[in-house]
Coordinates of C-alpha atoms in Angstrom, one line a residue:
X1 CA 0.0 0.0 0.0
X2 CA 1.4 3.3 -0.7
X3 CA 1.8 6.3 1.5
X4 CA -0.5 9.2 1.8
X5 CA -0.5 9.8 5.2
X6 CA 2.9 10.9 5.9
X7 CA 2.3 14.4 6.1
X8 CA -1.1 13.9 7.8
X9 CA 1.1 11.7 10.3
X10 CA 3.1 14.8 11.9
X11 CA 0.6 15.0 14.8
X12 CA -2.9 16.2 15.2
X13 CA -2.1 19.6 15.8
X14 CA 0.9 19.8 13.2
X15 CA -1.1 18.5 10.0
X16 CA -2.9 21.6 9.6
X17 CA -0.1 23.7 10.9
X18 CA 0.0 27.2 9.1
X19 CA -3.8 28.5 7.2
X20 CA -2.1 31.4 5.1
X21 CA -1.8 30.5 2.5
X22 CA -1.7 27.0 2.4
X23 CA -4.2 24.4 1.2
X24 CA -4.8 21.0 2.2
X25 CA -3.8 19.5 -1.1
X26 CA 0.3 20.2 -0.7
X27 CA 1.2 16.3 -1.0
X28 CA 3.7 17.2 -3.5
X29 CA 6.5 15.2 -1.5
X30 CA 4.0 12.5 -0.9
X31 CA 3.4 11.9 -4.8
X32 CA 7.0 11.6 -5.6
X33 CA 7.4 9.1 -2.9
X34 CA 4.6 7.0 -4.0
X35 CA 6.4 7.4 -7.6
X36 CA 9.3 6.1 -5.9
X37 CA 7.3 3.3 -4.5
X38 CA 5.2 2.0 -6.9
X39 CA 8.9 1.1 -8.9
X40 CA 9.4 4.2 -11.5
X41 CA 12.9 3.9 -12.9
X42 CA 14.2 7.3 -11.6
X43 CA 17.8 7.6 -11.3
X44 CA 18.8 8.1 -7.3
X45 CA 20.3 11.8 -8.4
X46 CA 17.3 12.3 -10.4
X47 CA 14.9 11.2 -7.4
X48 CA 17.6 13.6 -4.7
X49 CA 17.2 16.7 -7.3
X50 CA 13.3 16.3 -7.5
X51 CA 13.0 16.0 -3.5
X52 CA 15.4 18.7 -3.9
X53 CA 13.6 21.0 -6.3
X54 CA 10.2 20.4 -4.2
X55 CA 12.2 21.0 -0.9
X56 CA 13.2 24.1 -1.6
X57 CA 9.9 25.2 -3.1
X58 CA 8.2 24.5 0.1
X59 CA 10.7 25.9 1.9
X60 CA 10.0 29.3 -0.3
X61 CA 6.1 28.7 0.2
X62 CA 6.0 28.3 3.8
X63 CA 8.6 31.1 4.6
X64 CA 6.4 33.3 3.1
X65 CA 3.4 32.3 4.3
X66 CA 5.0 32.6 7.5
X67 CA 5.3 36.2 6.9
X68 CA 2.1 36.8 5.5
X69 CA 0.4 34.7 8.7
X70 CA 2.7 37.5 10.6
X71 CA 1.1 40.0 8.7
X72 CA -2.7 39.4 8.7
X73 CA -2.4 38.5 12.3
X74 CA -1.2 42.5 12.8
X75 CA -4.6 43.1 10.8
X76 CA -7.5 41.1 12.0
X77 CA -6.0 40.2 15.5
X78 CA -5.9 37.4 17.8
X79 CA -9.4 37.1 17.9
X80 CA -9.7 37.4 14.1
X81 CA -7.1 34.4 13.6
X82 CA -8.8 32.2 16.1
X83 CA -11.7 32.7 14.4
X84 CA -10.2 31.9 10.6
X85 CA -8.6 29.1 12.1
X86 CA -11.7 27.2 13.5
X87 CA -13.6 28.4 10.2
X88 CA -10.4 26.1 8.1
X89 CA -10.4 23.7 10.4
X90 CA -13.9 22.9 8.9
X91 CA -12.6 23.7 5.6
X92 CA -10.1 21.2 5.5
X93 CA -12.6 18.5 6.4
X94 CA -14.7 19.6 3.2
X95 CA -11.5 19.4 0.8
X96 CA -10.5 16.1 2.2
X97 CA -13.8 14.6 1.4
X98 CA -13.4 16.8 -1.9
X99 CA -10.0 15.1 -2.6
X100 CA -10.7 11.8 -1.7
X101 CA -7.8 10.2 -2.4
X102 CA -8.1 10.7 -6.2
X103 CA -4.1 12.1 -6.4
X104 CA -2.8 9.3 -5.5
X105 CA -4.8 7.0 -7.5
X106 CA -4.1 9.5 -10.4
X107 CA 0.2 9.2 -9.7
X108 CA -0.7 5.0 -8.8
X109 CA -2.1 4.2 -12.5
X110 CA -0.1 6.6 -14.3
X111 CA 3.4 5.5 -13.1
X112 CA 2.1 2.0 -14.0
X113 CA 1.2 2.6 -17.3
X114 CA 3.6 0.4 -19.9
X115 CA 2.6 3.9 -22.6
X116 CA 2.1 6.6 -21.1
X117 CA 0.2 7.5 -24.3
X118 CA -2.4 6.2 -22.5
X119 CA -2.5 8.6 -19.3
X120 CA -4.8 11.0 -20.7
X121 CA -7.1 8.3 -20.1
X122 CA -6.2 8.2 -16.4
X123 CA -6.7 11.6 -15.9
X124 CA -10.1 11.8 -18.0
X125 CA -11.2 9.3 -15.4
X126 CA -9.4 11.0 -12.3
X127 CA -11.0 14.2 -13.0
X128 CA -14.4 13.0 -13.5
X129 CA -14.4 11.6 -10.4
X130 CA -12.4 14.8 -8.4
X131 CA -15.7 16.6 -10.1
X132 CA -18.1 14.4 -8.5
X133 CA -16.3 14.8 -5.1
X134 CA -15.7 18.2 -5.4
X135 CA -19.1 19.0 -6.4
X136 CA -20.6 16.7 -3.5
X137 CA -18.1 18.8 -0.7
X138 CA -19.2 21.9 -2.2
X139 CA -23.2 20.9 -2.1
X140 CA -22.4 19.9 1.7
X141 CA -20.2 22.6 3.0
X142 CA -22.3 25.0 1.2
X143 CA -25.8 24.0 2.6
X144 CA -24.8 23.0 6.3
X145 CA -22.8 26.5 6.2
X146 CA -25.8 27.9 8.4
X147 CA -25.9 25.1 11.3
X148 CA -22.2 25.1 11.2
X149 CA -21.7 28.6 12.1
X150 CA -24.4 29.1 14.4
X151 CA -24.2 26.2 16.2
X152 CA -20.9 24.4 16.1
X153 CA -18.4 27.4 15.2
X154 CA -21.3 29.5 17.2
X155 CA -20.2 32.5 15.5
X156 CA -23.2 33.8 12.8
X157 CA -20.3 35.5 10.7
X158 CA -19.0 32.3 9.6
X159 CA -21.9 31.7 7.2
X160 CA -20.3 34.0 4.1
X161 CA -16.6 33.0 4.3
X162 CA -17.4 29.4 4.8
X163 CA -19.8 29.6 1.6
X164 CA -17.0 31.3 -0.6
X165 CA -14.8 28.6 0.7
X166 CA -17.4 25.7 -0.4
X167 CA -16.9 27.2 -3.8
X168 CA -13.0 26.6 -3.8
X169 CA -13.7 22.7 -3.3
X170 CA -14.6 21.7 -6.6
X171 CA -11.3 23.4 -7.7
X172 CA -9.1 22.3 -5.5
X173 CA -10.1 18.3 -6.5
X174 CA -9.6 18.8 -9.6
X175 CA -6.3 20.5 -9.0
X176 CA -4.9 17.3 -6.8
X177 CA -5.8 15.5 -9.3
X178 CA -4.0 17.2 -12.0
X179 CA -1.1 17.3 -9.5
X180 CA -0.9 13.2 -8.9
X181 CA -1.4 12.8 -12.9
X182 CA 1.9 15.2 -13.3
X183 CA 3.8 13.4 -10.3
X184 CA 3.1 9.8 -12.7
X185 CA 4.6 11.6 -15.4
X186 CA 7.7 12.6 -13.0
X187 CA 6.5 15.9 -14.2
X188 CA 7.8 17.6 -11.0
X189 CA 8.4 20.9 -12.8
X190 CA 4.9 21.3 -13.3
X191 CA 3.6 20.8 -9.8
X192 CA 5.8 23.3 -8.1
X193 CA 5.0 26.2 -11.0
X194 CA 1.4 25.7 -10.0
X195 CA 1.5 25.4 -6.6
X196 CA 3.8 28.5 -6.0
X197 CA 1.8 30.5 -8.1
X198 CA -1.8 29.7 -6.1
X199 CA -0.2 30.0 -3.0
X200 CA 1.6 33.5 -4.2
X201 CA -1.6 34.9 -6.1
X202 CA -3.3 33.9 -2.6
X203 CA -1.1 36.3 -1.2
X204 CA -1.7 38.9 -3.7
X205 CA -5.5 39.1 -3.6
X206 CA -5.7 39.2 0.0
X207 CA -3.0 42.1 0.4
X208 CA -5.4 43.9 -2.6
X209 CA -8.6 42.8 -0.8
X210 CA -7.4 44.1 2.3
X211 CA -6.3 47.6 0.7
X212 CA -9.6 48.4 -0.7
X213 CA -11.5 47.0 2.0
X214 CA -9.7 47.2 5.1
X215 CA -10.8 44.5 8.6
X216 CA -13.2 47.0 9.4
X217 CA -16.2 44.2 8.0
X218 CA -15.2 40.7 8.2
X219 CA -11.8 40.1 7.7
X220 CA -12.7 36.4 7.3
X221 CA -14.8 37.0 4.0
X222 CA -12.1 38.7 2.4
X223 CA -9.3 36.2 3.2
X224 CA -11.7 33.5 2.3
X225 CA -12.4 35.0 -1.2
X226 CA -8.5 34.9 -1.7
X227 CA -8.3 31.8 -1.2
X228 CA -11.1 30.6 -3.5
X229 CA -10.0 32.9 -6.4
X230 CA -5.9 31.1 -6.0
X231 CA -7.4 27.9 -6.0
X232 CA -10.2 28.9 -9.3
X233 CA -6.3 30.4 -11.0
X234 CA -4.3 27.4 -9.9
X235 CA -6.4 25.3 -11.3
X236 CA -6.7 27.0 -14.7
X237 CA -3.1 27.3 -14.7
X238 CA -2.9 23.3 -13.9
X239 CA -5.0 23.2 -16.6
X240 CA -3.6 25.1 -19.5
X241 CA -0.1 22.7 -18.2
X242 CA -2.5 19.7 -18.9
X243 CA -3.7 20.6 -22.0
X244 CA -0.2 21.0 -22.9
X245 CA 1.6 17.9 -21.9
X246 CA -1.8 15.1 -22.3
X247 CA -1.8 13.1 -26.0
X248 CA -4.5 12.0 -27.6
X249 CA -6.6 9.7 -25.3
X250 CA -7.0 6.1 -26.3
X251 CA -10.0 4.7 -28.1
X252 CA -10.3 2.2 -25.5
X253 CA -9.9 3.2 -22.2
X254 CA -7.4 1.4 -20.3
X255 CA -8.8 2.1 -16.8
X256 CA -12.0 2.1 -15.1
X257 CA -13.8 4.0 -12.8
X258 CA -13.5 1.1 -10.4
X259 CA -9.8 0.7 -10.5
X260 CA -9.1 4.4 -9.6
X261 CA -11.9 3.9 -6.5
X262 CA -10.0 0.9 -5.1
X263 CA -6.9 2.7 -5.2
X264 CA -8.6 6.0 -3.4
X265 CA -11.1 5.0 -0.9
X266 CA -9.5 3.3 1.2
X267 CA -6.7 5.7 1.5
X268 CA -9.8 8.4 2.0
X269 CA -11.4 6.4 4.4
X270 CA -8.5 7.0 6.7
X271 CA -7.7 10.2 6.0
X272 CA -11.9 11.5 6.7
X273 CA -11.2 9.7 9.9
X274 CA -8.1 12.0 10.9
X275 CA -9.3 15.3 9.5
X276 CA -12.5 14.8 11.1
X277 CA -10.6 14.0 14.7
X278 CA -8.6 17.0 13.5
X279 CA -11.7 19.2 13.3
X280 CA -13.6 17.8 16.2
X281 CA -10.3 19.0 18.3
X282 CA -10.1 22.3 16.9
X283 CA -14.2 22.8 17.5
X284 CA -14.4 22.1 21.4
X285 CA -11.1 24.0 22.2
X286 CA -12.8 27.4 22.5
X287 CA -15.5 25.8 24.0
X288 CA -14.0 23.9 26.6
X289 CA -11.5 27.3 27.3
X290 CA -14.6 29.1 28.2
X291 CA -16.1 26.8 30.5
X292 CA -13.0 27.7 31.9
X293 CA -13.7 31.0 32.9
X294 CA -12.3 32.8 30.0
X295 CA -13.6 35.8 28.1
X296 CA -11.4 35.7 25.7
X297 CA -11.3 32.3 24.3
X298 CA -11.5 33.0 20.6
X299 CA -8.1 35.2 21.3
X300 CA -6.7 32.9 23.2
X301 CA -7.1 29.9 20.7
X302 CA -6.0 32.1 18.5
X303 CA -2.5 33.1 19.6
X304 CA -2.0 29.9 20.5
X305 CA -2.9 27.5 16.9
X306 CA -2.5 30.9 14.5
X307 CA 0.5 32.4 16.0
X308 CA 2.8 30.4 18.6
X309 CA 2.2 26.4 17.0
X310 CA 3.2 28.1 13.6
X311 CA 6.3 28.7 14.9
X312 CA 7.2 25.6 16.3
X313 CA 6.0 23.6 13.2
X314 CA 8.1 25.8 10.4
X315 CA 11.6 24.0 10.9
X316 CA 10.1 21.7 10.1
X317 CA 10.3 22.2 6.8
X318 CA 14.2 21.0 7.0
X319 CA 13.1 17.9 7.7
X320 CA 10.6 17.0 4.6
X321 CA 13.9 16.2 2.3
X322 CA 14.9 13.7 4.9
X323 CA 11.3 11.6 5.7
X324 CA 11.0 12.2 1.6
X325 CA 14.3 10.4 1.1
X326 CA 13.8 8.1 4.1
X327 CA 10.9 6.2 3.2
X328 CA 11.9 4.9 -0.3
X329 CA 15.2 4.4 1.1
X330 CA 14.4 2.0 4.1
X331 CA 12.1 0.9 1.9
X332 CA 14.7 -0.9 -0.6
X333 CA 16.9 -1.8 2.0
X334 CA 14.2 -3.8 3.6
X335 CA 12.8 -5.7 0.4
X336 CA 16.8 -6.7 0.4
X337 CA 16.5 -8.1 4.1
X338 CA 19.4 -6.0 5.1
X339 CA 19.1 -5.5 8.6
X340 CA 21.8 -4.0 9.6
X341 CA 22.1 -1.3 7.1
X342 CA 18.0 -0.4 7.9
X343 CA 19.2 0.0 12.2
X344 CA 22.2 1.7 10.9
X345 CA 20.1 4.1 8.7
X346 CA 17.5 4.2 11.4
X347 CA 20.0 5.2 13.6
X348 CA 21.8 7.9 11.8
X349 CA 18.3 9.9 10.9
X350 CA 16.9 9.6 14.2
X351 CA 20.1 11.2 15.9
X352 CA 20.1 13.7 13.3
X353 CA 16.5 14.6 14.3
X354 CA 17.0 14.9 17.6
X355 CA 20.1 17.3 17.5
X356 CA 18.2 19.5 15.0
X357 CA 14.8 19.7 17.4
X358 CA 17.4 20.1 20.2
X359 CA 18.5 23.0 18.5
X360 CA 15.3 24.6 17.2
X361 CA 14.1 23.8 21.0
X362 CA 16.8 25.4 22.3
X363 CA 16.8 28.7 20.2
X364 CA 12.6 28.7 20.6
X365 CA 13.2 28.4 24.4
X366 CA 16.0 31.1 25.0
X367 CA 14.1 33.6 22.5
X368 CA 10.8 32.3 22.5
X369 CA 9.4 35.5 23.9
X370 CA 11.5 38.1 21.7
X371 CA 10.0 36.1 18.5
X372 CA 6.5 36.5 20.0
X373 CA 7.1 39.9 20.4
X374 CA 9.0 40.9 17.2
X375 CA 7.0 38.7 15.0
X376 CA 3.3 39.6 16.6
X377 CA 3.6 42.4 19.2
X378 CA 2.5 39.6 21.5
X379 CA 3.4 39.2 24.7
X380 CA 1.9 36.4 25.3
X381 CA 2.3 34.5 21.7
X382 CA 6.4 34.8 22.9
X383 CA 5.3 33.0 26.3
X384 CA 3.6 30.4 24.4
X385 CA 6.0 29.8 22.2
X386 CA 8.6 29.2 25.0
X387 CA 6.6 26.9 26.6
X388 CA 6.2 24.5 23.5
X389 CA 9.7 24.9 22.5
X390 CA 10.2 21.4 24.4
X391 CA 8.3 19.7 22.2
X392 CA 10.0 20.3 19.2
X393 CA 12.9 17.6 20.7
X394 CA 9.6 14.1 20.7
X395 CA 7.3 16.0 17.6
X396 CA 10.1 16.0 14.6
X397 CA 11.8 12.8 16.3
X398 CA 8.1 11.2 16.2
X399 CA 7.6 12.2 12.6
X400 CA 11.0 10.7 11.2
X401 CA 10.2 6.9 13.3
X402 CA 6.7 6.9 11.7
X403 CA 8.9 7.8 8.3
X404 CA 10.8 4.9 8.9
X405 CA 8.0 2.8 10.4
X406 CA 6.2 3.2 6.8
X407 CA 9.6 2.6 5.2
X408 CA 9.3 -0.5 6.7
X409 CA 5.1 -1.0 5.1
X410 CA 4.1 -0.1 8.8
X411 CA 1.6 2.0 8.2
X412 CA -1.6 0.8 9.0
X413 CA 0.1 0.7 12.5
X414 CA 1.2 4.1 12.4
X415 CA -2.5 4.9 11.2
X416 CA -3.9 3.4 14.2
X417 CA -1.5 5.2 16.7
X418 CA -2.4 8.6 15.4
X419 CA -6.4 7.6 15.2
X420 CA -6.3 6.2 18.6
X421 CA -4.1 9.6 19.9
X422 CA -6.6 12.1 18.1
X423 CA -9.5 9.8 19.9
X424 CA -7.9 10.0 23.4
X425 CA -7.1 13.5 23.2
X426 CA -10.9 14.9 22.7
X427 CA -11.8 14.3 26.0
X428 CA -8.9 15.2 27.1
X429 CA -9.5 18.7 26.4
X430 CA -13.1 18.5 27.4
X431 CA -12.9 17.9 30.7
X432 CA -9.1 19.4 31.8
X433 CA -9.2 22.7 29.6
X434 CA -12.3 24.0 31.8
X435 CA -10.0 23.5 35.0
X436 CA -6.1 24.6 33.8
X437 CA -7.1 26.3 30.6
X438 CA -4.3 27.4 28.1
X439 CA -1.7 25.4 30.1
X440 CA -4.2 22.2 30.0
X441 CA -4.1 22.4 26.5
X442 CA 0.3 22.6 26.2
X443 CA 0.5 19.8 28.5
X444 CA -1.9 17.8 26.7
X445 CA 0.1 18.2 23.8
X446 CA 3.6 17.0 25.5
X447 CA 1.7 14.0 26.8
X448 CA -0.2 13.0 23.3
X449 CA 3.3 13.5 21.8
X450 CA 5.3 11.3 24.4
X451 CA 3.4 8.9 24.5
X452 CA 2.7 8.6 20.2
X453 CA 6.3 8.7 20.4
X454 CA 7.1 6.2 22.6
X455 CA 4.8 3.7 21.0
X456 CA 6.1 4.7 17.8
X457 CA 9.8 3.7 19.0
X458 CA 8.6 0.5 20.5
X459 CA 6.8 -0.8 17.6
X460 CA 10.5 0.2 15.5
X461 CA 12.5 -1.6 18.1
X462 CA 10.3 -4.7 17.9
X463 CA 10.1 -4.5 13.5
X464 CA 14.2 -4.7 13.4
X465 CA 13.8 -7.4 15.8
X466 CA 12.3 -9.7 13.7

């Protein structure tokens, strides 16, 4: 079975970590792994310079988005990111359900093909179906947009921005699939031209948006219609590069709806499980923080998941080139029965992790509150951020094992772990946040991390036993 979940597998908190600009369908490194997987002939410096090429695009994407999640914080506020943040977090459910899994069917079949004449017949099929899903997310999102806001997200505003963002669905379907059909064809070029320029004209509509019509409505709307127009001009420009590179389709197809379906639902099935655990979380935190006693919840939450977790989570980008190398690698030295050299690869990447999150724990610690302040004016985003500097050390360490782990096909494991952590933590926070608040919440979070990770290393220890 191939991969998807690896960047899903971070952590609860971590697989939605940063909401401007980015969307829910970044799996470019996940594609090229599953490339890698499924047995495409690349050439190990070919494979190293795509990882490479995607590596450094991310890198580009998120460090900006970084600043721009820096800037609009400045504009709409803590209470104004908490309140984005809860209004994605039922977002990203929608576009999971709108994805469905289709990508990776759509890089599965195409790498497979013996012509790849014939994957214009993959991607007629792929995007028929991303359609159907995208147009079914929309139809829900758009219609339980009411309930939602009044009576889950409880705030009435939410209706409009969670309505333009049902629009974005069926786009953003049909641009994962595009993407998975262009990872099949190792057309790595492709992907990281049209994901840098959605996530930059993201940037550039907001910034206009915001110019013309200030925070002084609802700053929500306006960075919700950014988002949906990036998504409507990523996917055109996915498509023009489709249009360009796809052959004349086959007289007789050489796929069939079914085929593609057994490939993605089951992967979906998992993932609808995780980002609705993902959601659920995100939901009841404000809640449970003002059963606490707390006025100011929605700030609160906000500074906390848009500002200070943001933060922690962005080194992390140093790591994707090594879980992106790590898996295929482990992989083939596995399928050779080499023991030894898996421990001694094992080894060497998990104490390379842990000096890097000593480091970025270290730095976050010492200037944790400096950052808060120079990055947000916040006093109390740079406390935050101090106090989940620690966790840096088990979170990346955890991500690399479950790497490995699924290097060595141990994923449904590593599914089960993170369903059964995202399950344990929900009441959790219901019934602790109410008494320690904030603080309840951090030490949650080092606990579900401890003890993910020290499953994760136990189920390692006992795989190289075998």
């Amino acid at each position: 079975m191939i991969i998807l979940y690896l960047l899903y597998s971070y952590m609860p908190f971590l697989s939605r970590k940063i909401y401007f600009p980015v969307h829910i369908d970044n799996f470019l490194c996940i594609y090229l792994i599953s490339v890698f997987c499924m047995g495409v002939k690349m050439k190990k410096k070919e494979f190293v310079s795509a990882v490479f090429t995607l590596t450094l695009s991310m890198l580009i994407i998120q460090a900006t988005s970084m600043a721009f999640n820096v800037f609009v914080s400045a504009r709409i506020g803590s209470s104004g990111m908490g309140l984005f943040h809860l209004i994605m977090s039922v977002y990203n459910l929608a576009a999971t359900i709108a994805i469905s899994g289709i990508p990776l069917a759509a890089t599965r079949i195409t790498s497979a093909l013996r012509r790849k004449s014939d994957a214009g017949c993959v991607l007629k099929k792929c995007l028929t179906l991303a359609s159907v899903f995208g147009g079914g997310a929309f139809c829900l999102l758009y219609l339980s947009a009411p309930s939602i806001a009044e009576k889950i997200i409880k705030v009435p505003e939410g209706v409009i921005p969670l309505r333009i963002l049902a629009c974005a669905l069926p786009t953003i379907a049909i641009s994962a699939a595009m993407n998975g059909y262009f990872t099949g064809l190792q057309k790595v070029s492709y992907i990281t031209v049209g994901k840098m320029a959605e996530e930059f004209s993201s940037i550039f509509i907001t910034l206009i948006l915001l110019k013309v019509f200030g925070t002084r409505n609802n700053p929500c709307t306006l960075l919700s219609c950014a988002i949906a127009l990036s998504s409507l001009l990523g996917c055109i420009l996915n498509g023009v590069m489709c249009f360009l590179s796809v052959k004349k389709c086959c007289a007789k197809s050489v796929v069939s709806y079914r085929k593609v379906l057994n490939v993605s639902l089951p992967v979906a099935a998992g993932a609808y499980m995780r980002s609705a655990l993902n959601t659920a979380e995100n939901l009841i935190i404000p809640t449970a923080l003002t059963r606490s006693g707390i006025t100011d919840a929605l700030s609160r939450y906000g500074t906390l998941k848009g500002m200070a977790i943001p933060v922690l989570t962005f080194p992390y980008v140093f790591l994707h080139s090594l879980i992106s190398l790590l898996i295929p690698e482990i992989s083939g030295r596995f399928a050779l029965k080499s023991k030894k050299s898996v421990l001694r690869a094992a080894k060497l990447s998990l104490t390379a992790t842990f000096l890097f999150g000593t480091v970025v724990a270290s730095v976050l610690f010492i200037q944790g509150r400096r950052l808060g302040f120079a990055l947000y004016k916040n006093p109390e985003a740079g406390l935050y951020i101090a106090a989940l500097s620690l966790l840096a050390i088990p979170m990346y360490i955890d991500s690399v094992t479950d790497g490995i782990l699924k290097g060595l096909n141990q994923q449904v494991y590593c599914l089960k772990i993170n369903v059964i952590d995202s399950m344990s933590r929900l009441p959790l926070i219901w019934f602790v946040l109410p008494i320690w608040g904030v603080w309840g919440y951090i030490a949650i979070m080092y606990i579900s991390e401890l003890v993910n990770l020290s499953l994760s290393l136990a189920r390692l220890k006992k795989v190289l036993a075998q």
